[in-house]
C-alpha positions as protocol buffer text, in pm:
chain_id: "A"
residue {
  index: 1
  type: MET
  ca { x: 6083 y: -9340 z: -6517 }
}
residue {
  index: 2
  type: SER
  ca { x: 6127 y: -9008 z: -6567 }
}
residue {
  index: 3
  type: LEU
  ca { x: 6196 y: -8731 z: -6283 }
}
residue {
  index: 4
  type: LYS
  ca { x: 5836 y: -8628 z: -6344 }
}
residue {
  index: 5
  type: SER
  ca { x: 5714 y: -8952 z: -6339 }
}
residue {
  index: 6
  type: MET
  ca { x: 5920 y: -9009 z: -5974 }
}
residue {
  index: 7
  type: LEU
  ca { x: 5778 y: -8696 z: -5826 }
}
residue {
  index: 8
  type: GLU
  ca { x: 5441 y: -8785 z: -5942 }
}
residue {
  index: 9
  type: ALA
  ca { x: 5463 y: -9135 z: -5771 }
}
residue {
  index: 10
  type: ALA
  ca { x: 5589 y: -8975 z: -5483 }
}
residue {
  index: 11
  type: ALA
  ca { x: 5338 y: -8720 z: -5438 }
}
residue {
  index: 12
  type: ARG
  ca { x: 5052 y: -9028 z: -5454 }
}
residue {
  index: 13
  type: GLY
  ca { x: 5273 y: -9187 z: -5161 }
}
residue {
  index: 14
  type: GLY
  ca { x: 5374 y: -9577 z: -5131 }
}
residue {
  index: 15
  type: THR
  ca { x: 5598 y: -9726 z: -5380 }
}
residue {
  index: 16
  type: VAL
  ca { x: 5802 y: -9554 z: -5611 }
}
residue {
  index: 17
  type: GLU
  ca { x: 6070 y: -9684 z: -5891 }
}
residue {
  index: 18
  type: VAL
  ca { x: 6382 y: -9496 z: -5859 }
}
residue {
  index: 19
  type: THR
  ca { x: 6514 y: -9564 z: -6212 }
}
residue {
  index: 20
  type: ASP
  ca { x: 6880 y: -9646 z: -6315 }
}
residue {
  index: 21
  type: GLY
  ca { x: 7141 y: -9322 z: -6380 }
}
residue {
  index: 22
  type: TRP
  ca { x: 7032 y: -9178 z: -6037 }
}
residue {
  index: 23
  type: THR
  ca { x: 7292 y: -9262 z: -5808 }
}
residue {
  index: 24
  type: GLN
  ca { x: 7610 y: -9104 z: -5668 }
}
residue {
  index: 25
  type: GLY
  ca { x: 7836 y: -9428 z: -5582 }
}
residue {
  index: 26
  type: ARG
  ca { x: 7652 y: -9679 z: -5443 }
}
residue {
  index: 27
  type: ALA
  ca { x: 7335 y: -9471 z: -5324 }
}
residue {
  index: 28
  type: ILE
  ca { x: 7066 y: -9260 z: -5478 }
}
residue {
  index: 29
  type: TYR
  ca { x: 7139 y: -8920 z: -5519 }
}
residue {
  index: 30
  type: GLY
  ca { x: 7089 y: -8682 z: -5236 }
}
residue {
  index: 31
  type: GLY
  ca { x: 6887 y: -8420 z: -5406 }
}
residue {
  index: 32
  type: LEU
  ca { x: 6666 y: -8682 z: -5583 }
}
residue {
  index: 33
  type: THR
  ca { x: 6611 y: -8821 z: -5229 }
}
residue {
  index: 34
  type: GLY
  ca { x: 6509 y: -8472 z: -5084 }
}
residue {
  index: 35
  type: ALA
  ca { x: 6268 y: -8409 z: -5386 }
}
residue {
  index: 36
  type: LEU
  ca { x: 6103 y: -8746 z: -5338 }
}
residue {
  index: 37
  type: LEU
  ca { x: 6042 y: -8658 z: -4987 }
}
residue {
  index: 38
  type: LEU
  ca { x: 5900 y: -8330 z: -5014 }
}
residue {
  index: 39
  type: ALA
  ca { x: 5674 y: -8462 z: -5330 }
}
residue {
  index: 40
  type: SER
  ca { x: 5537 y: -8660 z: -5094 }
}
residue {
  index: 41
  type: ILE
  ca { x: 5474 y: -8420 z: -4846 }
}
residue {
  index: 42
  type: LYS
  ca { x: 5292 y: -8208 z: -5081 }
}
residue {
  index: 43
  type: GLY
  ca { x: 5111 y: -8449 z: -5205 }
}
residue {
  index: 44
  type: ARG
  ca { x: 4966 y: -8543 z: -4821 }
}
residue {
  index: 45
  type: LEU
  ca { x: 4891 y: -8190 z: -4820 }
}
residue {
  index: 46
  type: ARG
  ca { x: 4672 y: -8196 z: -5121 }
}
residue {
  index: 47
  type: ASP
  ca { x: 4509 y: -8466 z: -4995 }
}
residue {
  index: 48
  type: ALA
  ca { x: 4430 y: -8330 z: -4681 }
}
residue {
  index: 49
  type: ALA
  ca { x: 4289 y: -7997 z: -4840 }
}
residue {
  index: 50
  type: GLY
  ca { x: 4050 y: -8195 z: -5071 }
}
residue {
  index: 51
  type: ASP
  ca { x: 4020 y: -7928 z: -5288 }
}
residue {
  index: 52
  type: GLY
  ca { x: 4375 y: -8018 z: -5495 }
}
residue {
  index: 53
  type: SER
  ca { x: 4526 y: -7696 z: -5365 }
}
residue {
  index: 54
  type: GLY
  ca { x: 4815 y: -7857 z: -5136 }
}
residue {
  index: 55
  type: SER
  ca { x: 4987 y: -7605 z: -4849 }
}
residue {
  index: 56
  type: PRO
  ca { x: 4851 y: -7251 z: -4874 }
}
residue {
  index: 57
  type: HIS
  ca { x: 5208 y: -7108 z: -4794 }
}
residue {
  index: 58
  type: PRO
  ca { x: 5528 y: -7139 z: -4941 }
}
residue {
  index: 59
  type: LEU
  ca { x: 5814 y: -7392 z: -4836 }
}
residue {
  index: 60
  type: ARG
  ca { x: 6050 y: -7211 z: -4589 }
}
residue {
  index: 61
  type: SER
  ca { x: 6287 y: -7471 z: -4506 }
}
residue {
  index: 62
  type: PHE
  ca { x: 6374 y: -7847 z: -4580 }
}
residue {
  index: 63
  type: THR
  ca { x: 6587 y: -8052 z: -4350 }
}
residue {
  index: 64
  type: VAL
  ca { x: 6676 y: -8423 z: -4481 }
}
residue {
  index: 65
  type: SER
  ca { x: 6889 y: -8667 z: -4253 }
}
residue {
  index: 66
  type: PHE
  ca { x: 7021 y: -8925 z: -4434 }
}
residue {
  index: 67
  type: ILE
  ca { x: 7023 y: -9242 z: -4262 }
}
residue {
  index: 68
  type: GLY
  ca { x: 7138 y: -9522 z: -4481 }
}
residue {
  index: 69
  type: PRO
  ca { x: 7214 y: -9554 z: -4847 }
}
residue {
  index: 70
  type: ALA
  ca { x: 6896 y: -9663 z: -5066 }
}
residue {
  index: 71
  type: THR
  ca { x: 6979 y: -9800 z: -5388 }
}
residue {
  index: 72
  type: THR
  ca { x: 6782 y: -9780 z: -5717 }
}
residue {
  index: 73
  type: GLY
  ca { x: 6461 y: -9996 z: -5737 }
}
residue {
  index: 74
  type: ALA
  ca { x: 6136 y: -10006 z: -5513 }
}
residue {
  index: 75
  type: VAL
  ca { x: 6139 y: -9741 z: -5244 }
}
residue {
  index: 76
  type: GLU
  ca { x: 5870 y: -9637 z: -5011 }
}
residue {
  index: 77
  type: VAL
  ca { x: 5787 y: -9289 z: -4943 }
}
residue {
  index: 78
  type: HIS
  ca { x: 5520 y: -9216 z: -4669 }
}
residue {
  index: 79
  type: ALA
  ca { x: 5424 y: -8843 z: -4523 }
}
residue {
  index: 80
  type: GLU
  ca { x: 5233 y: -8720 z: -4249 }
}
residue {
  index: 81
  type: ILE
  ca { x: 5143 y: -8376 z: -4118 }
}
residue {
  index: 82
  type: LEU
  ca { x: 5243 y: -8274 z: -3792 }
}
residue {
  index: 83
  type: ARG
  ca { x: 5072 y: -7933 z: -3729 }
}
residue {
  index: 84
  type: VAL
  ca { x: 4865 y: -7695 z: -3940 }
}
residue {
  index: 85
  type: GLY
  ca { x: 4876 y: -7346 z: -3756 }
}
residue {
  index: 86
  type: LYS
  ca { x: 4723 y: -7067 z: -3839 }
}
residue {
  index: 87
  type: ASN
  ca { x: 5098 y: -6927 z: -3980 }
}
residue {
  index: 88
  type: VAL
  ca { x: 5291 y: -7225 z: -4049 }
}
residue {
  index: 89
  type: THR
  ca { x: 5231 y: -7594 z: -4146 }
}
residue {
  index: 90
  type: GLN
  ca { x: 5480 y: -7872 z: -4036 }
}
residue {
  index: 91
  type: CYS
  ca { x: 5530 y: -8193 z: -4197 }
}
residue {
  index: 92
  type: GLN
  ca { x: 5714 y: -8492 z: -4194 }
}
residue {
  index: 93
  type: ALA
  ca { x: 5834 y: -8753 z: -4461 }
}
residue {
  index: 94
  type: THR
  ca { x: 6024 y: -9077 z: -4457 }
}
residue {
  index: 95
  type: LEU
  ca { x: 6177 y: -9326 z: -4701 }
}
residue {
  index: 96
  type: ARG
  ca { x: 6220 y: -9687 z: -4677 }
}
residue {
  index: 97
  type: GLN
  ca { x: 6365 y: -9961 z: -4874 }
}
residue {
  index: 98
  type: ASP
  ca { x: 6317 y: -10330 z: -4789 }
}
residue {
  index: 99
  type: GLY
  ca { x: 6186 y: -10189 z: -4463 }
}
residue {
  index: 100
  type: ALA
  ca { x: 6495 y: -10022 z: -4338 }
}
residue {
  index: 101
  type: LEU
  ca { x: 6454 y: -9650 z: -4286 }
}
residue {
  index: 102
  type: VAL
  ca { x: 6699 y: -9478 z: -4512 }
}
residue {
  index: 103
  type: ALA
  ca { x: 6603 y: -9112 z: -4506 }
}
residue {
  index: 104
  type: THR
  ca { x: 6371 y: -8888 z: -4306 }
}
residue {
  index: 105
  type: ALA
  ca { x: 6295 y: -8500 z: -4366 }
}
residue {
  index: 106
  type: LEU
  ca { x: 6101 y: -8221 z: -4201 }
}
residue {
  index: 107
  type: ALA
  ca { x: 5927 y: -7934 z: -4414 }
}
residue {
  index: 108
  type: ALA
  ca { x: 5828 y: -7625 z: -4288 }
}
residue {
  index: 109
  type: PHE
  ca { x: 5595 y: -7406 z: -4476 }
}
residue {
  index: 110
  type: GLY
  ca { x: 5491 y: -7050 z: -4363 }
}
residue {
  index: 111
  type: LYS
  ca { x: 5261 y: -6760 z: -4501 }
}
residue {
  index: 112
  type: HIS
  ca { x: 5376 y: -6420 z: -4554 }
}
residue {
  index: 113
  type: ARG
  ca { x: 5381 y: -6197 z: -4253 }
}
residue {
  index: 114
  type: GLU
  ca { x: 5378 y: -5811 z: -4212 }
}
residue {
  index: 115
  type: SER
  ca { x: 5716 y: -5711 z: -4059 }
}
residue {
  index: 116
  type: THR
  ca { x: 5927 y: -5410 z: -4004 }
}
residue {
  index: 117
  type: ILE
  ca { x: 6272 y: -5613 z: -4022 }
}
residue {
  index: 118
  type: VAL
  ca { x: 6376 y: -5621 z: -4367 }
}
residue {
  index: 119
  type: VAL
  ca { x: 6776 y: -5730 z: -4392 }
}
residue {
  index: 120
  type: PRO
  ca { x: 6899 y: -5729 z: -4752 }
}
residue {
  index: 121
  type: PRO
  ca { x: 7104 y: -6032 z: -4849 }
}
residue {
  index: 122
  type: ARG
  ca { x: 7467 y: -5976 z: -4699 }
}
residue {
  index: 123
  type: HIS
  ca { x: 7650 y: -6179 z: -5013 }
}
residue {
  index: 124
  type: PRO
  ca { x: 7561 y: -6054 z: -5363 }
}
residue {
  index: 125
  type: MET
  ca { x: 7552 y: -6289 z: -5674 }
}
residue {
  index: 126
  type: PRO
  ca { x: 7929 y: -6397 z: -5739 }
}
residue {
  index: 127
  type: GLU
  ca { x: 8067 y: -6248 z: -6072 }
}
residue {
  index: 128
  type: LEU
  ca { x: 8073 y: -6552 z: -6295 }
}
residue {
  index: 129
  type: PRO
  ca { x: 8129 y: -6567 z: -6698 }
}
residue {
  index: 130
  type: GLU
  ca { x: 7809 y: -6667 z: -6888 }
}
residue {
  index: 131
  type: PRO
  ca { x: 7692 y: -7035 z: -6851 }
}
residue {
  index: 132
  type: GLY
  ca { x: 7702 y: -7072 z: -7263 }
}
residue {
  index: 133
  type: THR
  ca { x: 8060 y: -7009 z: -7204 }
}
residue {
  index: 134
  type: ILE
  ca { x: 8141 y: -7272 z: -6989 }
}
residue {
  index: 135
  type: GLU
  ca { x: 8123 y: -7643 z: -7089 }
}
residue {
  index: 136
  type: PRO
  ca { x: 7934 y: -7866 z: -6809 }
}
residue {
  index: 137
  type: PHE
  ca { x: 8066 y: -8182 z: -6649 }
}
residue {
  index: 138
  type: PRO
  ca { x: 8042 y: -8454 z: -6894 }
}
residue {
  index: 139
  type: TYR
  ca { x: 7890 y: -8788 z: -6782 }
}
residue {
  index: 140
  type: ILE
  ca { x: 8191 y: -9037 z: -6778 }
}
residue {
  index: 141
  type: GLU
  ca { x: 8092 y: -9370 z: -6673 }
}
residue {
  index: 142
  type: LYS
  ca { x: 8260 y: -9520 z: -6341 }
}
residue {
  index: 143
  type: MET
  ca { x: 8434 y: -9173 z: -6341 }
}
residue {
  index: 144
  type: THR
  ca { x: 8145 y: -8913 z: -6258 }
}
residue {
  index: 145
  type: PRO
  ca { x: 7834 y: -8970 z: -6052 }
}
residue {
  index: 146
  type: GLU
  ca { x: 7535 y: -9107 z: -6289 }
}
residue {
  index: 147
  type: PHE
  ca { x: 7344 y: -8834 z: -6226 }
}
residue {
  index: 148
  type: TYR
  ca { x: 7538 y: -8591 z: -6431 }
}
residue {
  index: 149
  type: ARG
  ca { x: 7354 y: -8695 z: -6710 }
}
residue {
  index: 150
  type: PHE
  ca { x: 7043 y: -8522 z: -6617 }
}
residue {
  index: 151
  type: LEU
  ca { x: 7218 y: -8204 z: -6480 }
}
residue {
  index: 152
  type: ALA
  ca { x: 7464 y: -7988 z: -6607 }
}
residue {
  index: 153
  type: LEU
  ca { x: 7691 y: -7819 z: -6361 }
}
residue {
  index: 154
  type: ARG
  ca { x: 7929 y: -7553 z: -6498 }
}
residue {
  index: 155
  type: GLN
  ca { x: 8198 y: -7512 z: -6239 }
}
residue {
  index: 156
  type: VAL
  ca { x: 8395 y: -7165 z: -6230 }
}
residue {
  index: 157
  type: GLY
  ca { x: 8583 y: -7139 z: -5905 }
}
residue {
  index: 158
  type: GLY
  ca { x: 8730 y: -7435 z: -5683 }
}
residue {
  index: 159
  type: ALA
  ca { x: 8922 y: -7713 z: -5791 }
}
residue {
  index: 160
  type: LEU
  ca { x: 8812 y: -8081 z: -5900 }
}
residue {
  index: 161
  type: PRO
  ca { x: 8712 y: -8331 z: -5601 }
}
residue {
  index: 162
  type: PHE
  ca { x: 9055 y: -8476 z: -5451 }
}
residue {
  index: 163
  type: SER
  ca { x: 9282 y: -8259 z: -5610 }
}
residue {
  index: 164
  type: GLY
  ca { x: 9458 y: -8157 z: -5303 }
}
residue {
  index: 165
  type: ALA
  ca { x: 9327 y: -7768 z: -5331 }
}
residue {
  index: 166
  type: GLU
  ca { x: 9422 y: -7541 z: -5065 }
}
residue {
  index: 167
  type: THR
  ca { x: 9041 y: -7415 z: -5047 }
}
residue {
  index: 168
  type: GLY
  ca { x: 8720 y: -7561 z: -4958 }
}
residue {
  index: 169
  type: ASP
  ca { x: 8514 y: -7316 z: -5179 }
}
residue {
  index: 170
  type: LEU
  ca { x: 8374 y: -7354 z: -5504 }
}
residue {
  index: 171
  type: SER
  ca { x: 8137 y: -7181 z: -5740 }
}
residue {
  index: 172
  type: GLY
  ca { x: 7941 y: -7211 z: -6076 }
}
residue {
  index: 173
  type: TRP
  ca { x: 7582 y: -7260 z: -6270 }
}
residue {
  index: 174
  type: ALA
  ca { x: 7365 y: -7521 z: -6213 }
}
residue {
  index: 175
  type: GLN
  ca { x: 7063 y: -7629 z: -6468 }
}
residue {
  index: 176
  type: LEU
  ca { x: 6819 y: -7929 z: -6530 }
}
residue {
  index: 177
  type: ARG
  ca { x: 6902 y: -8105 z: -6873 }
}
residue {
  index: 178
  type: GLU
  ca { x: 6586 y: -8160 z: -6936 }
}
residue {
  index: 179
  type: THR
  ca { x: 6346 y: -7857 z: -6871 }
}
residue {
  index: 180
  type: PRO
  ca { x: 6044 y: -7939 z: -6694 }
}
residue {
  index: 181
  type: GLU
  ca { x: 5690 y: -7853 z: -6787 }
}
residue {
  index: 182
  type: GLU
  ca { x: 5706 y: -7632 z: -6512 }
}
residue {
  index: 183
  type: PHE
  ca { x: 5958 y: -7548 z: -6230 }
}
residue {
  index: 184
  type: HIS
  ca { x: 5887 y: -7619 z: -5850 }
}
residue {
  index: 185
  type: GLU
  ca { x: 6045 y: -7652 z: -5532 }
}
residue {
  index: 186
  type: GLU
  ca { x: 6129 y: -8019 z: -5609 }
}
residue {
  index: 187
  type: HIS
  ca { x: 6348 y: -7904 z: -5880 }
}
residue {
  index: 188
  type: LEU
  ca { x: 6517 y: -7688 z: -5683 }
}
residue {
  index: 189
  type: LEU
  ca { x: 6594 y: -7937 z: -5408 }
}
residue {
  index: 190
  type: VAL
  ca { x: 6764 y: -8191 z: -5714 }
}
residue {
  index: 191
  type: LEU
  ca { x: 6966 y: -7874 z: -5812 }
}
residue {
  index: 192
  type: ALA
  ca { x: 7108 y: -7757 z: -5491 }
}
residue {
  index: 193
  type: ASP
  ca { x: 7257 y: -8089 z: -5375 }
}
residue {
  index: 194
  type: ALA
  ca { x: 7432 y: -8156 z: -5697 }
}
residue {
  index: 195
  type: TRP
  ca { x: 7761 y: -7997 z: -5655 }
}
residue {
  index: 196
  type: PRO
  ca { x: 8042 y: -8224 z: -5508 }
}
residue {
  index: 197
  type: PRO
  ca { x: 8101 y: -8171 z: -5106 }
}
residue {
  index: 198
  type: ALA
  ca { x: 8311 y: -7836 z: -5134 }
}
residue {
  index: 199
  type: THR
  ca { x: 8535 y: -7996 z: -4856 }
}
residue {
  index: 200
  type: ILE
  ca { x: 8671 y: -8259 z: -5066 }
}
residue {
  index: 201
  type: GLN
  ca { x: 8860 y: -8103 z: -5313 }
}
residue {
  index: 202
  type: MET
  ca { x: 9109 y: -8053 z: -5032 }
}
residue {
  index: 203
  type: LEU
  ca { x: 9188 y: -8439 z: -5017 }
}
residue {
  index: 204
  type: SER
  ca { x: 9457 y: -8549 z: -5231 }
}
residue {
  index: 205
  type: GLY
  ca { x: 9305 y: -8874 z: -5309 }
}
residue {
  index: 206
  type: PHE
  ca { x: 9019 y: -9042 z: -5323 }
}
residue {
  index: 207
  type: ALA
  ca { x: 8823 y: -9114 z: -5015 }
}
residue {
  index: 208
  type: PRO
  ca { x: 8458 y: -9155 z: -4925 }
}
residue {
  index: 209
  type: ALA
  ca { x: 8237 y: -8875 z: -4820 }
}
residue {
  index: 210
  type: SER
  ca { x: 7830 y: -8829 z: -4756 }
}
residue {
  index: 211
  type: SER
  ca { x: 7596 y: -8572 z: -4652 }
}
residue {
  index: 212
  type: LEU
  ca { x: 7461 y: -8668 z: -4297 }
}
residue {
  index: 213
  type: THR
  ca { x: 7224 y: -8376 z: -4283 }
}
residue {
  index: 214
  type: TRP
  ca { x: 7130 y: -8128 z: -4550 }
}
residue {
  index: 215
  type: THR
  ca { x: 6870 y: -7814 z: -4486 }
}
residue {
  index: 216
  type: LEU
  ca { x: 6777 y: -7595 z: -4777 }
}
residue {
  index: 217
  type: GLU
  ca { x: 6631 y: -7262 z: -4633 }
}
residue {
  index: 218
  type: LEU
  ca { x: 6411 y: -7051 z: -4918 }
}
residue {
  index: 219
  type: VAL
  ca { x: 6468 y: -6706 z: -4925 }
}
residue {
  index: 220
  type: ALA
  ca { x: 6232 y: -6645 z: -5209 }
}
residue {
  index: 221
  type: GLU
  ca { x: 5900 y: -6803 z: -5346 }
}
residue {
  index: 222
  type: ILE
  ca { x: 5974 y: -7108 z: -5606 }
}
residue {
  index: 223
  type: GLY
  ca { x: 5715 y: -7181 z: -5846 }
}
residue {
  index: 224
  type: PRO
  ca { x: 5576 y: -7133 z: -6212 }
}
residue {
  index: 225
  type: ASP
  ca { x: 5485 y: -6786 z: -6151 }
}
residue {
  index: 226
  type: THR
  ca { x: 5843 y: -6689 z: -6003 }
}
residue {
  index: 227
  type: ILE
  ca { x: 6113 y: -6933 z: -6177 }
}
residue {
  index: 228
  type: PRO
  ca { x: 6132 y: -7025 z: -6547 }
}
residue {
  index: 229
  type: PRO
  ca { x: 6143 y: -7399 z: -6650 }
}
residue {
  index: 230
  type: GLU
  ca { x: 6470 y: -7342 z: -6824 }
}
residue {
  index: 231
  type: ALA
  ca { x: 6632 y: -7166 z: -6500 }
}
residue {
  index: 232
  type: VAL
  ca { x: 7003 y: -7174 z: -6465 }
}
residue {
  index: 233
  type: PHE
  ca { x: 7092 y: -7094 z: -6089 }
}
residue {
  index: 234
  type: ALA
  ca { x: 7421 y: -6948 z: -6011 }
}
residue {
  index: 235
  type: TYR
  ca { x: 7594 y: -7141 z: -5698 }
}
residue {
  index: 236
  type: GLU
  ca { x: 7871 y: -7049 z: -5442 }
}
residue {
  index: 237
  type: ALA
  ca { x: 7968 y: -7284 z: -5162 }
}
residue {
  index: 238
  type: THR
  ca { x: 8196 y: -7229 z: -4855 }
}
residue {
  index: 239
  type: THR
  ca { x: 8361 y: -7468 z: -4617 }
}
residue {
  index: 240
  type: ASP
  ca { x: 8302 y: -7299 z: -4281 }
}
residue {
  index: 241
  type: ALA
  ca { x: 8477 y: -7534 z: -4055 }
}
residue {
  index: 242
  type: SER
  ca { x: 8604 y: -7947 z: -4083 }
}
residue {
  index: 243
  type: ARG
  ca { x: 8755 y: -8128 z: -3800 }
}
residue {
  index: 244
  type: ASP
  ca { x: 8714 y: -8517 z: -3660 }
}
residue {
  index: 245
  type: GLY
  ca { x: 8601 y: -8617 z: -3976 }
}
residue {
  index: 246
  type: TYR
  ca { x: 8281 y: -8379 z: -4036 }
}
residue {
  index: 247
  type: ALA
  ca { x: 8301 y: -8076 z: -4258 }
}
residue {
  index: 248
  type: HIS
  ca { x: 8013 y: -7825 z: -4233 }
}
residue {
  index: 249
  type: THR
  ca { x: 7920 y: -7611 z: -4524 }
}
residue {
  index: 250
  type: HIS
  ca { x: 7713 y: -7370 z: -4631 }
}
residue {
  index: 251
  type: ALA
  ca { x: 7636 y: -7245 z: -4982 }
}
residue {
  index: 252
  type: MET
  ca { x: 7408 y: -6980 z: -5168 }
}
residue {
  index: 253
  type: LEU
  ca { x: 7166 y: -7007 z: -5491 }
}
residue {
  index: 254
  type: TRP
  ca { x: 7082 y: -6711 z: -5687 }
}
residue {
  index: 255
  type: GLY
  ca { x: 6825 y: -6735 z: -5950 }
}
residue {
  index: 256
  type: PRO
  ca { x: 6782 y: -6622 z: -6324 }
}
residue {
  index: 257
  type: ASP
  ca { x: 6713 y: -6239 z: -6192 }
}
residue {
  index: 258
  type: GLY
  ca { x: 7039 y: -6267 z: -5929 }
}
residue {
  index: 259
  type: ALA
  ca { x: 6842 y: -6262 z: -5631 }
}
residue {
  index: 260
  type: LEU
  ca { x: 6930 y: -6490 z: -5339 }
}
residue {
  index: 261
  type: THR
  ca { x: 6693 y: -6760 z: -5366 }
}
residue {
  index: 262
  type: ALA
  ca { x: 6829 y: -7028 z: -5096 }
}
residue {
  index: 263
  type: ILE
  ca { x: 7070 y: -7089 z: -4836 }
}
residue {
  index: 264
  type: SER
  ca { x: 7201 y: -7483 z: -4840 }
}
residue {
  index: 265
  type: ARG
  ca { x: 7360 y: -7607 z: -4517 }
}
residue {
  index: 266
  type: GLN
  ca { x: 7511 y: -7946 z: -4487 }
}
residue {
  index: 267
  type: THR
  ca { x: 7724 y: -8138 z: -4238 }
}
residue {
  index: 268
  type: ILE
  ca { x: 7935 y: -8405 z: -4402 }
}
residue {
  index: 269
  type: THR
  ca { x: 8123 y: -8715 z: -4324 }
}
residue {
  index: 270
  type: VAL
  ca { x: 8471 y: -8747 z: -4464 }
}
residue {
  index: 271
  type: PHE
  ca { x: 8656 y: -9030 z: -4429 }
}
residue {
  index: 272
  type: GLY
  ca { x: 9029 y: -8905 z: -4524 }
}
């Protein structure tokens, strides 16, 4: 199934057949997991609205907890609406495989409100070479994550994973290789989790690492009216702290207009 077909199946709820090529190690790529959970939630909201409109408010925050590894093949996705308030709608979704819970997500949608507080983003978009001047990471069988065949990541700052680097920061450009008909919040989720955990470049040799929790906070509205389907996003990640086998990072994504689009925060397990 294509990404479009998987997202459409998730929006209907029930069984989704995750196609080969979307793995990261032994598990389904986390960005795809998040996108399937969000698609399920938005599908549930559309069903509840009865008119196909879905949530009346933009997505503000999306948090995923990766409970266990899911492999390609059939997964079961289910969403429920927790509360519909005047200003905020909150939902939950779960992903199961072979009866076991493998991921859960919470989504918060909130309407625009008048406020006297306006704080411009403190971190400007980094100065990066033009995307077309940088070759994206290639997909190399058994060497790079399989999902690299679907995403074009062009690294500028930082080092390669497991290279013994002194920094836990990285930057670059991210884009879908296959341009969707329209760009939605689900596509941003696919892109936002695409980079290797920033911290693992500090390891001097291979060691397992994986996301434990991931939260994407949307600063700007994402949709066909604001983001072109061929959009390239600037990305910059910082390792805030790491100890006792857990690393804590935050990353920022800037859209084609140079405006801050989203903030990504992760807790990462590091076995090395």
